[in-house]
Short mmCIF file of C-alpha atoms in Angstrom, two decimals:
data_model
loop_
_atom_site.label_atom_id
_atom_site.label_comp_id
_atom_site.label_asym_id
_atom_site.label_seq_id
_atom_site.Cartn_x
_atom_site.Cartn_y
_atom_site.Cartn_z
CA MET A 69 83.16 -73.42 30.93
CA ASN A 70 86.17 -71.21 31.19
CA ARG A 71 86.18 -67.54 30.54
CA SER A 72 87.79 -67.57 27.06
CA LYS A 73 85.27 -70.10 25.73
CA ARG A 74 82.43 -68.00 27.15
CA TYR A 75 83.70 -64.88 25.35
CA GLY A 76 84.19 -66.93 22.18
CA VAL A 77 80.56 -68.08 22.27
CA LEU A 78 79.36 -64.52 23.02
CA SER A 79 81.37 -63.09 20.13
CA ILE A 80 79.93 -65.69 17.72
CA LEU A 81 76.40 -64.87 18.92
CA ALA A 82 77.12 -61.15 18.49
CA ILE A 83 78.39 -61.73 14.95
CA ILE A 84 75.21 -63.63 14.10
CA LEU A 85 72.65 -61.47 15.93
CA LEU A 86 73.92 -57.94 15.16
CA PRO A 87 73.33 -58.12 11.39
CA VAL A 88 69.85 -59.51 12.04
CA ALA A 89 69.13 -56.66 14.46
CA PHE A 90 70.39 -54.03 11.98
CA ALA A 91 68.50 -55.60 9.07
CA SER A 92 65.25 -55.35 10.96
CA CYS A 93 65.79 -51.58 11.28
CA ILE A 94 66.03 -50.98 7.51
CA LEU A 95 62.98 -49.13 6.16
CA VAL A 96 61.99 -49.66 2.55
CA VAL A 97 60.25 -46.65 1.00
CA GLU A 98 58.19 -47.30 -2.10
CA GLU A 99 57.40 -44.63 -4.70
CA ASP A 100 54.43 -42.60 -3.56
CA ASP A 101 51.57 -44.01 -5.63
CA TYR A 102 49.43 -40.88 -5.17
CA ASP A 103 52.17 -38.61 -6.56
CA ARG A 104 52.70 -40.83 -9.60
CA ARG A 105 48.95 -41.04 -10.28
CA HIS A 106 48.51 -37.28 -9.78
CA ARG A 107 51.44 -36.46 -12.06
CA ARG A 108 49.86 -38.55 -14.81
CA GLY A 109 46.36 -37.15 -14.33
CA VAL A 110 44.60 -40.25 -13.02
CA GLY A 111 41.16 -39.39 -11.68
CA VAL A 112 41.10 -35.93 -13.29
CA ASP A 113 38.34 -35.11 -15.78
CA TRP A 114 39.86 -33.52 -18.89
CA TYR A 115 38.36 -31.53 -21.76
CA VAL A 116 39.84 -31.65 -25.24
CA GLU A 117 41.19 -28.16 -25.85
CA VAL A 118 42.77 -28.75 -29.25
CA VAL A 119 43.88 -31.55 -31.55
CA PHE A 120 46.87 -30.47 -33.60
CA TYR A 121 46.58 -32.60 -36.72
CA LYS A 122 48.45 -32.24 -40.03
CA SER A 123 49.58 -28.68 -39.20
CA GLN A 124 46.07 -27.59 -38.25
CA ALA A 125 44.73 -26.77 -34.81
CA ILE A 126 41.27 -28.30 -34.57
CA ARG A 127 39.21 -27.04 -31.63
CA PRO A 128 35.80 -28.18 -30.46
CA THR A 129 33.17 -25.61 -31.39
CA SER A 130 30.11 -26.46 -29.39
CA ASN A 131 30.22 -29.98 -28.01
CA GLU A 132 33.18 -30.66 -25.80
CA ALA A 133 34.97 -33.99 -25.74
CA GLU A 134 35.78 -35.30 -22.25
CA PHE A 135 38.54 -37.71 -21.28
CA THR A 136 39.36 -39.40 -17.94
CA PHE A 137 42.16 -41.73 -16.83
CA VAL A 138 40.00 -43.99 -14.66
CA ASP A 139 42.99 -45.75 -13.09
CA GLU A 140 46.55 -46.78 -13.98
CA THR A 141 45.43 -48.86 -17.00
CA ASN A 142 41.97 -47.68 -18.15
CA PHE A 143 40.53 -44.51 -19.66
CA GLU A 144 37.07 -43.45 -20.75
CA GLY A 145 35.33 -40.46 -22.21
CA VAL A 146 32.55 -38.99 -24.24
CA THR A 147 32.42 -36.92 -27.40
CA ALA A 148 29.54 -35.27 -29.19
CA CYS A 149 29.05 -38.52 -31.09
CA GLY A 150 29.19 -41.11 -28.30
CA ASN A 151 31.23 -42.81 -25.59
CA PHE A 152 34.65 -44.44 -25.73
CA SER A 153 36.91 -46.39 -23.41
CA GLY A 154 40.18 -48.23 -23.59
CA THR A 155 43.34 -49.45 -21.96
CA TYR A 156 46.71 -47.75 -21.83
CA GLU A 157 50.18 -47.88 -20.33
CA ILE A 158 52.54 -45.07 -19.29
CA ASN A 159 56.07 -46.19 -18.49
CA ASP A 160 58.64 -44.44 -16.29
CA ARG A 161 59.89 -42.39 -19.28
CA ASP A 162 56.32 -41.05 -19.83
CA GLU A 163 55.98 -43.02 -23.05
CA PHE A 164 52.26 -43.50 -23.59
CA TYR A 165 50.79 -46.55 -25.30
CA VAL A 166 47.11 -47.11 -26.03
CA HIS A 167 46.46 -50.84 -26.18
CA SER A 168 42.79 -50.75 -27.13
CA ILE A 169 39.93 -48.36 -27.82
CA GLU A 170 36.27 -49.28 -27.88
CA SER A 171 33.89 -46.67 -29.16
CA SER A 172 30.22 -46.08 -29.79
CA VAL A 173 31.17 -43.03 -31.85
CA ALA A 174 29.38 -43.13 -35.17
CA THR A 175 29.37 -40.71 -38.04
CA CYS A 176 27.64 -37.57 -36.86
CA ASP A 177 27.48 -33.89 -37.53
CA ASP A 178 29.82 -32.70 -34.80
CA ASP A 179 32.67 -30.34 -35.47
CA GLY A 180 34.82 -33.16 -36.84
CA ILE A 181 36.95 -33.47 -33.75
CA SER A 182 35.50 -36.77 -32.46
CA ALA A 183 36.88 -39.03 -35.18
CA ILE A 184 40.21 -37.19 -35.39
CA PHE A 185 40.61 -37.23 -31.60
CA LEU A 186 40.00 -40.99 -31.33
CA ASN A 187 42.15 -41.72 -34.37
CA GLU A 188 45.09 -39.74 -33.00
CA LEU A 189 44.63 -41.19 -29.50
CA ALA A 190 45.28 -44.63 -30.99
CA TYR A 191 48.74 -43.39 -32.06
CA ALA A 192 49.72 -41.91 -28.69
CA GLU A 193 53.47 -41.98 -28.01
CA ALA A 194 54.14 -39.77 -24.99
CA VAL A 195 52.33 -37.80 -22.32
CA ASP A 196 53.34 -34.66 -20.44
CA ARG A 197 51.41 -32.92 -17.67
CA ASP A 198 51.95 -29.29 -16.75
CA ASP A 199 49.63 -27.98 -14.01
CA ASN A 200 46.16 -28.02 -15.57
CA GLU A 201 47.20 -29.22 -19.03
CA LEU A 202 47.91 -32.70 -20.35
CA ARG A 203 49.61 -33.02 -23.72
CA ILE A 204 49.46 -36.36 -25.52
CA GLU A 205 52.03 -36.61 -28.31
CA THR A 206 50.89 -38.72 -31.25
CA ARG A 207 52.47 -39.66 -34.57
CA GLY A 208 54.54 -37.12 -36.43
CA ASP A 209 54.13 -33.63 -35.01
CA ASN A 210 50.50 -34.21 -34.01
CA TYR A 211 49.29 -33.88 -30.44
CA ILE A 212 46.18 -33.68 -28.28
CA LEU A 213 45.97 -30.96 -25.65
CA LEU A 214 43.63 -31.58 -22.73
CA VAL A 215 42.76 -29.16 -19.92
CA ASP A 216 41.26 -30.11 -16.58
CA LYS A 217 37.70 -29.12 -15.77
#
C-alpha cells in the first residue's frame, strides 16, 4: 500500500472516529429532582394558616388542618373532621391541578374551615412557595395559605 492510500485510509478513520470520541465526552445534566421537589414542598408537613374565601380570611381556631405533598403526584392530610387524600399535578409554570380528593370529612362542629379548605383545594389553579409558606391560588381571588411545621 503506498503512502497516499495509507494517509487516505487514516483520514477516513479519523473522520469517523473523532465524532464518536467527542460524543462520548458529552455530559447530559438533568434537572435536580431534589431542588424541584423542595421548591414545591414535597415531603414537608404544612399547617393551614388561613383560607381566604369570598373576601374573608378564615383561620383555624383550635383544631389545625394539616397537609402534606407525599410525592410528586399524591397529597394527604387531616382536619378536625377527618382525613383526606388525593392526586395532583404541578407543571413547569407552577399551575396546580387537583385531579381527585377522597375524604372521610363529615359534618362536624369544627371552626368551619375543614369543608371550605377541601372545597377550595378542589379548585386549585397555581402554587407558590416562599421560604416557610405555600400559597395555593384557587378560583377567583380565593387562596389557601399553608405554613410549614
